[in-house]
Amino acid sequence: MVVIGDALIDEIRDDAGVRELVGGAALNVAVGLRRLGVETTLIAMVGDDEPGAHIREYLADHGVQLIASPAPLGSSRAIVERAANGEPQYVFNEAAQRRSIRYSDEARRAIAEAGLVAISCFPFDVPDEVDALVDALGDARVAVDPNPRTGMLSDRAEFVRGFERLAADAAIAKVGADDAAILYDGDLDALRARLRELGTAAVLATAGSDGATIDVEAGVASAPISELPGPIIDTVGAGDATLAAVSAGLVQGSPVALGEWRALLQRAMDIAAATCRAEGGLLRTPESLTDAGRGVHGS
């Protein structure tokens, strides 16, 4: 697989102090795929600076190939604090707000050879970026997650246009309650229906404590959140883990019957629940919870 999108440093500030983790939605998906046994390349903007070195080392540790797009403003960074309801709030540096991806010959070859190309946290509100992405994708099979961040969103209507341009021909689109709230006035069910009408082959919708659904030609499969031992430590990365798990299933198999989709969704929910049992966005599986401390703080 190839994953296209963001890679950054999460600077987490809370009562325990300040610490930095390697993150970014696309990076989390790429590392998650690799942890699930899928050969993965990440195409992202990474600076030639100390944060960029940490990002590169982290990806190398996890066996993900990086094709870095130039970063004239340095590597992206997000300051993460908790709101009163416990949800993370992000403040992004200028590099993240003005992120841009360019596609080298190496990147285009990787895209052409991939069984699936996943796109997450991409600047869909910049038409030139969307044009370049569409040109680089060619006829690639695509998974797309809009993953808008209010601190990087400059034009909501343009973002929706860019996202739907990719989603209309996608093998799968993942959307969540947060995406619906930011982009579509909060109606997740209406968003699911809209994407299917546009032509999205499969729509994966995550609704927090209400679980998730997959809408496909065979019907609608649903799964509740999974109950696993231990407390929920951090919900950051749960959506990325879900996308990685479902994408891995699409590459490693070809679900057709509704029961096959339901089994894939349930496995994805198990993986998301395990990921929430440790801090940071590193994908966990229920089988790996005994190793939950490894990699939490990055390289």
mmCIF file of C-alpha atoms in Angstrom:
data_model
loop_
_atom_site.group_PDB
_atom_site.id
_atom_site.type_symbol
_atom_site.label_atom_id
_atom_site.label_comp_id
_atom_site.label_asym_id
_atom_site.label_seq_id
_atom_site.Cartn_x
_atom_site.Cartn_y
_atom_site.Cartn_z
ATOM 1 C CA MET A 1 0.000 0.000 0.000
ATOM 2 C CA VAL A 2 0.830 3.656 -0.324
ATOM 3 C CA VAL A 3 -0.437 6.262 2.153
ATOM 4 C CA ILE A 4 -0.512 9.976 1.266
ATOM 5 C CA GLY A 5 -1.006 12.743 3.806
ATOM 6 C CA ASP A 6 0.493 14.212 6.959
ATOM 7 C CA ALA A 7 3.443 13.352 9.187
ATOM 8 C CA LEU A 8 4.201 15.552 12.177
ATOM 9 C CA ILE A 9 5.236 15.886 15.789
ATOM 10 C CA ASP A 10 2.481 15.923 18.395
ATOM 11 C CA GLU A 11 3.543 18.138 21.309
ATOM 12 C CA ILE A 12 1.239 16.951 24.089
ATOM 13 C CA ARG A 13 0.622 19.278 27.032
ATOM 14 C CA ASP A 14 -1.327 18.129 30.077
ATOM 15 C CA ASP A 15 -1.082 17.777 33.847
ATOM 16 C CA ALA A 16 1.764 15.287 33.401
ATOM 17 C CA GLY A 17 3.898 17.884 31.602
ATOM 18 C CA VAL A 18 5.006 18.237 27.985
ATOM 19 C CA ARG A 19 6.128 15.378 25.763
ATOM 20 C CA GLU A 20 6.500 14.790 22.045
ATOM 21 C CA LEU A 21 5.245 11.867 19.970
ATOM 22 C CA VAL A 22 5.667 11.159 16.284
ATOM 23 C CA GLY A 23 2.206 11.347 14.735
ATOM 24 C CA GLY A 24 -0.063 12.517 11.968
ATOM 25 C CA ALA A 25 -3.111 10.675 10.687
ATOM 26 C CA ALA A 26 -1.497 9.404 7.485
ATOM 27 C CA LEU A 27 1.659 8.374 9.345
ATOM 28 C CA ASN A 28 -0.447 6.487 11.902
ATOM 29 C CA VAL A 29 -2.271 4.652 9.104
ATOM 30 C CA ALA A 30 0.998 3.773 7.357
ATOM 31 C CA VAL A 31 2.637 2.431 10.523
ATOM 32 C CA GLY A 32 -0.573 0.620 11.425
ATOM 33 C CA LEU A 33 -0.667 -1.106 8.055
ATOM 34 C CA ARG A 34 2.925 -2.213 8.448
ATOM 35 C CA ARG A 35 2.166 -3.605 11.915
ATOM 36 C CA LEU A 36 -0.639 -5.601 10.292
ATOM 37 C CA GLY A 37 1.772 -7.134 7.808
ATOM 38 C CA VAL A 38 1.246 -4.888 4.772
ATOM 39 C CA GLU A 39 4.280 -3.498 2.928
ATOM 40 C CA THR A 40 3.707 0.261 3.090
ATOM 41 C CA THR A 41 5.151 3.482 1.687
ATOM 42 C CA LEU A 42 4.261 6.898 3.114
ATOM 43 C CA ILE A 43 4.300 9.982 0.883
ATOM 44 C CA ALA A 44 4.344 13.056 3.123
ATOM 45 C CA MET A 45 6.004 16.417 3.676
ATOM 46 C CA VAL A 46 8.918 16.024 6.130
ATOM 47 C CA GLY A 47 11.535 18.655 6.896
ATOM 48 C CA ASP A 48 15.307 18.337 6.975
ATOM 49 C CA ASP A 49 15.395 19.294 10.651
ATOM 50 C CA GLU A 50 15.506 17.608 14.056
ATOM 51 C CA PRO A 51 11.752 16.840 14.165
ATOM 52 C CA GLY A 52 12.054 15.439 10.639
ATOM 53 C CA ALA A 53 14.894 13.201 11.780
ATOM 54 C CA HIS A 54 12.678 11.810 14.548
ATOM 55 C CA ILE A 55 9.895 11.157 12.031
ATOM 56 C CA ARG A 56 12.286 9.380 9.674
ATOM 57 C CA GLU A 57 13.750 7.264 12.471
ATOM 58 C CA TYR A 58 10.302 6.294 13.740
ATOM 59 C CA LEU A 59 9.187 5.197 10.273
ATOM 60 C CA ALA A 60 12.406 3.244 9.782
ATOM 61 C CA ASP A 61 11.915 1.539 13.149
ATOM 62 C CA HIS A 62 8.511 0.329 11.981
ATOM 63 C CA GLY A 63 9.626 -0.684 8.491
ATOM 64 C CA VAL A 64 7.684 1.998 6.581
ATOM 65 C CA GLN A 65 9.363 3.470 3.510
ATOM 66 C CA LEU A 66 9.182 7.272 3.352
ATOM 67 C CA ILE A 67 9.087 9.281 0.148
ATOM 68 C CA ALA A 68 9.474 12.798 1.523
ATOM 69 C CA SER A 69 8.066 15.861 -0.167
ATOM 70 C CA PRO A 70 10.127 19.052 0.392
ATOM 71 C CA ALA A 71 9.242 21.091 3.480
ATOM 72 C CA PRO A 72 10.546 24.664 3.046
ATOM 73 C CA LEU A 73 9.020 25.718 6.393
ATOM 74 C CA GLY A 74 10.324 22.686 8.265
ATOM 75 C CA SER A 75 8.427 19.767 9.720
ATOM 76 C CA SER A 76 4.809 20.034 10.815
ATOM 77 C CA ARG A 77 3.952 20.250 14.499
ATOM 78 C CA ALA A 78 0.705 20.131 16.471
ATOM 79 C CA ILE A 79 0.345 21.341 20.052
ATOM 80 C CA VAL A 80 -2.210 19.035 21.652
ATOM 81 C CA GLU A 81 -4.185 19.911 24.775
ATOM 82 C CA ARG A 82 -7.285 18.325 26.287
ATOM 83 C CA ALA A 83 -10.619 20.133 26.264
ATOM 84 C CA ALA A 84 -12.948 19.960 29.256
ATOM 85 C CA ASN A 85 -14.692 16.926 27.712
ATOM 86 C CA GLY A 86 -11.358 15.102 27.354
ATOM 87 C CA GLU A 87 -11.167 15.413 23.569
ATOM 88 C CA PRO A 88 -7.866 16.640 22.066
ATOM 89 C CA GLN A 89 -7.564 20.192 20.772
ATOM 90 C CA TYR A 90 -4.889 20.975 18.171
ATOM 91 C CA VAL A 91 -2.911 24.115 17.348
ATOM 92 C CA PHE A 92 -0.779 23.705 14.221
ATOM 93 C CA ASN A 93 2.414 25.483 13.223
ATOM 94 C CA GLU A 94 2.775 27.327 9.921
ATOM 95 C CA ALA A 95 4.388 24.344 8.199
ATOM 96 C CA ALA A 96 1.325 22.206 8.942
ATOM 97 C CA GLN A 97 -1.112 24.930 7.889
ATOM 98 C CA ARG A 98 0.700 25.387 4.561
ATOM 99 C CA ARG A 99 1.497 21.728 3.937
ATOM 100 C CA SER A 100 2.057 20.699 0.346
ATOM 101 C CA ILE A 101 2.879 17.401 -1.359
ATOM 102 C CA ARG A 102 4.668 16.989 -4.672
ATOM 103 C CA TYR A 103 4.991 13.680 -6.506
ATOM 104 C CA SER A 104 8.413 12.588 -7.696
ATOM 105 C CA ASP A 105 8.973 9.829 -10.235
ATOM 106 C CA GLU A 106 9.637 7.514 -7.276
ATOM 107 C CA ALA A 107 6.314 8.478 -5.710
ATOM 108 C CA ARG A 108 4.423 7.918 -8.946
ATOM 109 C CA ARG A 109 5.979 4.477 -9.383
ATOM 110 C CA ALA A 110 5.012 3.520 -5.843
ATOM 111 C CA ILE A 111 1.425 4.676 -6.447
ATOM 112 C CA ALA A 112 1.191 2.780 -9.733
ATOM 113 C CA GLU A 113 2.397 -0.450 -8.088
ATOM 114 C CA ALA A 114 0.198 -0.230 -4.973
ATOM 115 C CA GLY A 115 -2.783 -2.485 -4.402
ATOM 116 C CA LEU A 116 -4.498 0.392 -2.581
ATOM 117 C CA VAL A 117 -3.625 4.059 -1.987
ATOM 118 C CA ALA A 118 -4.952 5.580 1.245
ATOM 119 C CA ILE A 119 -5.265 9.367 1.584
ATOM 120 C CA SER A 120 -5.763 10.974 4.997
ATOM 121 C CA CYS A 121 -5.566 14.505 6.401
ATOM 122 C CA PHE A 122 -4.843 15.958 2.976
ATOM 123 C CA PRO A 123 -5.274 19.672 2.049
ATOM 124 C CA PHE A 124 -8.457 19.090 0.049
ATOM 125 C CA ASP A 125 -9.279 22.813 0.281
ATOM 126 C CA VAL A 126 -6.331 23.703 -1.995
ATOM 127 C CA PRO A 127 -7.371 23.010 -5.618
ATOM 128 C CA ASP A 128 -3.780 22.842 -6.900
ATOM 129 C CA GLU A 129 -3.005 20.139 -4.324
ATOM 130 C CA VAL A 130 -6.076 18.136 -5.336
ATOM 131 C CA ASP A 131 -5.223 18.486 -9.047
ATOM 132 C CA ALA A 132 -1.680 17.230 -8.416
ATOM 133 C CA LEU A 133 -3.000 14.316 -6.350
ATOM 134 C CA VAL A 134 -5.545 13.263 -8.987
ATOM 135 C CA ASP A 135 -2.854 13.418 -11.666
ATOM 136 C CA ALA A 136 -0.464 11.296 -9.597
ATOM 137 C CA LEU A 137 -3.128 8.705 -8.720
ATOM 138 C CA GLY A 138 -4.059 7.848 -12.284
ATOM 139 C CA ASP A 139 -6.324 4.791 -12.093
ATOM 140 C CA ALA A 140 -5.133 3.673 -8.623
ATOM 141 C CA ARG A 141 -7.577 2.011 -6.244
ATOM 142 C CA VAL A 142 -8.201 4.577 -3.493
ATOM 143 C CA ALA A 143 -9.214 4.717 0.173
ATOM 144 C CA VAL A 144 -9.888 8.232 1.448
ATOM 145 C CA ASP A 145 -10.409 9.779 4.885
ATOM 146 C CA PRO A 146 -11.095 13.558 4.880
ATOM 147 C CA ASN A 147 -9.861 13.994 8.468
ATOM 148 C CA PRO A 148 -10.329 17.795 8.497
ATOM 149 C CA ARG A 149 -8.585 19.769 11.214
ATOM 150 C CA THR A 150 -10.186 23.097 12.060
ATOM 151 C CA GLY A 151 -6.744 24.600 12.703
ATOM 152 C CA MET A 152 -5.715 23.851 9.108
ATOM 153 C CA LEU A 153 -9.061 24.326 7.339
ATOM 154 C CA SER A 154 -9.117 27.489 5.234
ATOM 155 C CA ASP A 155 -12.201 26.927 3.057
ATOM 156 C CA ARG A 156 -14.854 24.439 4.137
ATOM 157 C CA ALA A 157 -16.783 24.425 0.844
ATOM 158 C CA GLU A 158 -13.605 23.924 -1.173
ATOM 159 C CA PHE A 159 -12.507 21.141 1.171
ATOM 160 C CA VAL A 160 -15.806 19.323 0.607
ATOM 161 C CA ARG A 161 -15.445 19.706 -3.168
ATOM 162 C CA GLY A 162 -11.908 18.329 -3.094
ATOM 163 C CA PHE A 163 -12.784 15.439 -0.815
ATOM 164 C CA GLU A 164 -15.853 14.439 -2.840
ATOM 165 C CA ARG A 165 -13.817 14.558 -6.046
ATOM 166 C CA LEU A 166 -11.696 11.726 -4.638
ATOM 167 C CA ALA A 167 -14.492 9.940 -2.788
ATOM 168 C CA ALA A 168 -16.716 9.603 -5.856
ATOM 169 C CA ASP A 169 -14.407 6.976 -7.381
ATOM 170 C CA ALA A 170 -12.991 5.544 -4.155
ATOM 171 C CA ALA A 171 -12.983 1.877 -3.214
ATOM 172 C CA ILE A 172 -13.721 3.016 0.336
ATOM 173 C CA ALA A 173 -14.231 6.305 2.159
ATOM 174 C CA LYS A 174 -13.954 6.557 5.929
ATOM 175 C CA VAL A 175 -15.909 9.294 7.675
ATOM 176 C CA GLY A 176 -16.606 9.953 11.318
ATOM 177 C CA ALA A 177 -18.953 11.960 13.485
ATOM 178 C CA ASP A 178 -16.321 14.720 13.735
ATOM 179 C CA ASP A 179 -16.019 14.912 9.939
ATOM 180 C CA ALA A 180 -19.795 15.217 9.613
ATOM 181 C CA ALA A 181 -19.855 17.971 12.252
ATOM 182 C CA ILE A 182 -17.099 20.020 10.635
ATOM 183 C CA LEU A 183 -18.009 19.516 6.972
ATOM 184 C CA TYR A 184 -21.671 18.489 6.737
ATOM 185 C CA ASP A 185 -23.575 20.096 9.621
ATOM 186 C CA GLY A 186 -23.406 17.019 11.814
ATOM 187 C CA ASP A 187 -25.587 14.450 10.020
ATOM 188 C CA LEU A 188 -23.414 11.327 9.698
ATOM 189 C CA ASP A 189 -26.217 9.209 8.249
ATOM 190 C CA ALA A 190 -26.864 11.806 5.548
ATOM 191 C CA LEU A 191 -23.145 11.884 4.766
ATOM 192 C CA ARG A 192 -23.070 8.106 4.416
ATOM 193 C CA ALA A 193 -25.981 8.255 1.979
ATOM 194 C CA ARG A 194 -24.438 11.118 0.019
ATOM 195 C CA LEU A 195 -21.157 9.287 -0.515
ATOM 196 C CA ARG A 196 -22.921 6.152 -1.706
ATOM 197 C CA GLU A 197 -24.949 8.281 -4.128
ATOM 198 C CA LEU A 198 -21.735 9.870 -5.419
ATOM 199 C CA GLY A 199 -20.422 6.413 -6.269
ATOM 200 C CA THR A 200 -18.190 5.490 -3.330
ATOM 201 C CA ALA A 201 -18.008 1.683 -3.390
ATOM 202 C CA ALA A 202 -17.871 1.293 0.412
ATOM 203 C CA VAL A 203 -18.490 3.858 3.163
ATOM 204 C CA LEU A 204 -16.950 3.204 6.580
ATOM 205 C CA ALA A 205 -18.594 5.426 9.197
ATOM 206 C CA THR A 206 -17.330 5.651 12.782
ATOM 207 C CA ALA A 207 -19.562 7.127 15.478
ATOM 208 C CA GLY A 208 -17.530 6.973 18.690
ATOM 209 C CA SER A 209 -19.316 5.080 21.440
ATOM 210 C CA ASP A 210 -22.061 4.100 18.969
ATOM 211 C CA GLY A 211 -19.645 1.873 17.033
ATOM 212 C CA ALA A 212 -19.259 1.808 13.260
ATOM 213 C CA THR A 213 -20.955 0.773 10.029
ATOM 214 C CA ILE A 214 -19.892 -0.187 6.522
ATOM 215 C CA ASP A 215 -22.275 0.564 3.653
ATOM 216 C CA VAL A 216 -21.620 -1.596 0.578
ATOM 217 C CA GLU A 217 -23.589 -2.935 -2.368
ATOM 218 C CA ALA A 218 -24.436 -6.069 -0.356
ATOM 219 C CA GLY A 219 -26.027 -4.023 2.433
ATOM 220 C CA VAL A 220 -25.037 -2.374 5.703
ATOM 221 C CA ALA A 221 -22.862 -4.101 8.320
ATOM 222 C CA SER A 222 -22.520 -2.659 11.805
ATOM 223 C CA ALA A 223 -20.406 -3.354 14.879
ATOM 224 C CA PRO A 224 -20.398 -1.908 18.410
ATOM 225 C CA ILE A 225 -17.259 -0.669 20.108
ATOM 226 C CA SER A 226 -15.226 -3.585 21.426
ATOM 227 C CA GLU A 227 -14.837 -4.254 25.129
ATOM 228 C CA LEU A 228 -11.276 -5.168 26.090
ATOM 229 C CA PRO A 229 -9.458 -5.457 29.433
ATOM 230 C CA GLY A 230 -7.882 -2.316 30.865
ATOM 231 C CA PRO A 231 -8.877 1.348 30.875
ATOM 232 C CA ILE A 232 -9.130 3.593 27.835
ATOM 233 C CA ILE A 233 -5.998 5.754 27.938
ATOM 234 C CA ASP A 234 -6.160 7.766 24.720
ATOM 235 C CA THR A 235 -8.651 7.835 21.833
ATOM 236 C CA VAL A 236 -6.170 9.574 19.512
ATOM 237 C CA GLY A 237 -5.463 7.209 16.643
ATOM 238 C CA ALA A 238 -8.599 5.073 17.006
ATOM 239 C CA GLY A 239 -9.975 6.256 13.666
ATOM 240 C CA ASP A 240 -6.590 5.806 11.988
ATOM 241 C CA ALA A 241 -6.369 2.269 13.385
ATOM 242 C CA THR A 242 -9.852 1.496 12.055
ATOM 243 C CA LEU A 243 -8.928 2.729 8.565
ATOM 244 C CA ALA A 244 -5.660 0.778 8.636
ATOM 245 C CA ALA A 245 -7.406 -2.434 9.672
ATOM 246 C CA VAL A 246 -10.111 -2.199 7.018
ATOM 247 C CA SER A 247 -7.588 -1.197 4.335
ATOM 248 C CA ALA A 248 -5.385 -4.140 5.259
ATOM 249 C CA GLY A 249 -8.421 -6.387 4.842
ATOM 250 C CA LEU A 250 -9.067 -4.979 1.366
ATOM 251 C CA VAL A 251 -5.471 -5.595 0.296
ATOM 252 C CA GLN A 252 -5.107 -9.032 1.899
ATOM 253 C CA GLY A 253 -8.557 -10.269 0.817
ATOM 254 C CA SER A 254 -11.603 -9.288 -1.201
ATOM 255 C CA PRO A 255 -14.735 -9.097 0.979
ATOM 256 C CA VAL A 256 -17.920 -9.390 -1.058
ATOM 257 C CA ALA A 257 -20.640 -10.962 1.078
ATOM 258 C CA LEU A 258 -22.099 -8.865 3.883
ATOM 259 C CA GLY A 259 -20.852 -11.368 6.469
ATOM 260 C CA GLU A 260 -17.288 -10.893 5.229
ATOM 261 C CA TRP A 261 -17.599 -7.118 5.577
ATOM 262 C CA ARG A 262 -19.071 -7.539 9.066
ATOM 263 C CA ALA A 263 -16.161 -9.739 10.153
ATOM 264 C CA LEU A 264 -13.667 -7.213 8.786
ATOM 265 C CA LEU A 265 -15.417 -4.366 10.587
ATOM 266 C CA GLN A 266 -15.478 -6.275 13.882
ATOM 267 C CA ARG A 267 -11.752 -6.962 13.618
ATOM 268 C CA ALA A 268 -11.185 -3.257 12.934
ATOM 269 C CA MET A 269 -13.175 -2.327 16.032
ATOM 270 C CA ASP A 270 -11.125 -4.764 18.127
ATOM 271 C CA ILE A 271 -7.937 -3.136 16.859
ATOM 272 C CA ALA A 272 -9.281 0.376 17.525
ATOM 273 C CA ALA A 273 -10.182 -0.622 21.090
ATOM 274 C CA ALA A 274 -6.694 -2.019 21.658
ATOM 275 C CA THR A 275 -5.124 1.158 20.253
ATOM 276 C CA CYS A 276 -7.063 3.196 22.831
ATOM 277 C CA ARG A 277 -5.378 1.258 25.661
ATOM 278 C CA ALA A 278 -2.112 3.199 25.255
ATOM 279 C CA GLU A 279 -1.109 6.821 24.659
ATOM 280 C CA GLY A 280 -0.447 7.950 21.120
ATOM 281 C CA GLY A 281 -1.607 6.817 17.708
ATOM 282 C CA LEU A 282 0.472 3.640 17.371
ATOM 283 C CA LEU A 283 -1.818 0.820 16.254
ATOM 284 C CA ARG A 284 -2.266 -2.004 18.734
ATOM 285 C CA THR A 285 -3.969 -5.340 18.328
ATOM 286 C CA PRO A 286 -5.717 -7.216 21.149
ATOM 287 C CA GLU A 287 -2.955 -9.795 20.874
ATOM 288 C CA SER A 288 -0.249 -7.171 21.430
ATOM 289 C CA LEU A 289 -1.634 -5.518 24.557
ATOM 290 C CA THR A 290 0.940 -7.269 26.722
ATOM 291 C CA ASP A 291 3.513 -5.260 24.745
ATOM 292 C CA ALA A 292 1.565 -2.026 25.202
ATOM 293 C CA GLY A 293 4.484 0.094 26.392
ATOM 294 C CA ARG A 294 6.708 -0.431 23.383
ATOM 295 C CA GLY A 295 6.959 2.478 20.986
ATOM 296 C CA VAL A 296 4.666 4.781 22.936
ATOM 297 C CA HIS A 297 7.230 7.555 23.085
ATOM 298 C CA GLY A 298 8.472 7.107 19.521
ATOM 299 C CA SER A 299 12.113 6.584 18.647
#
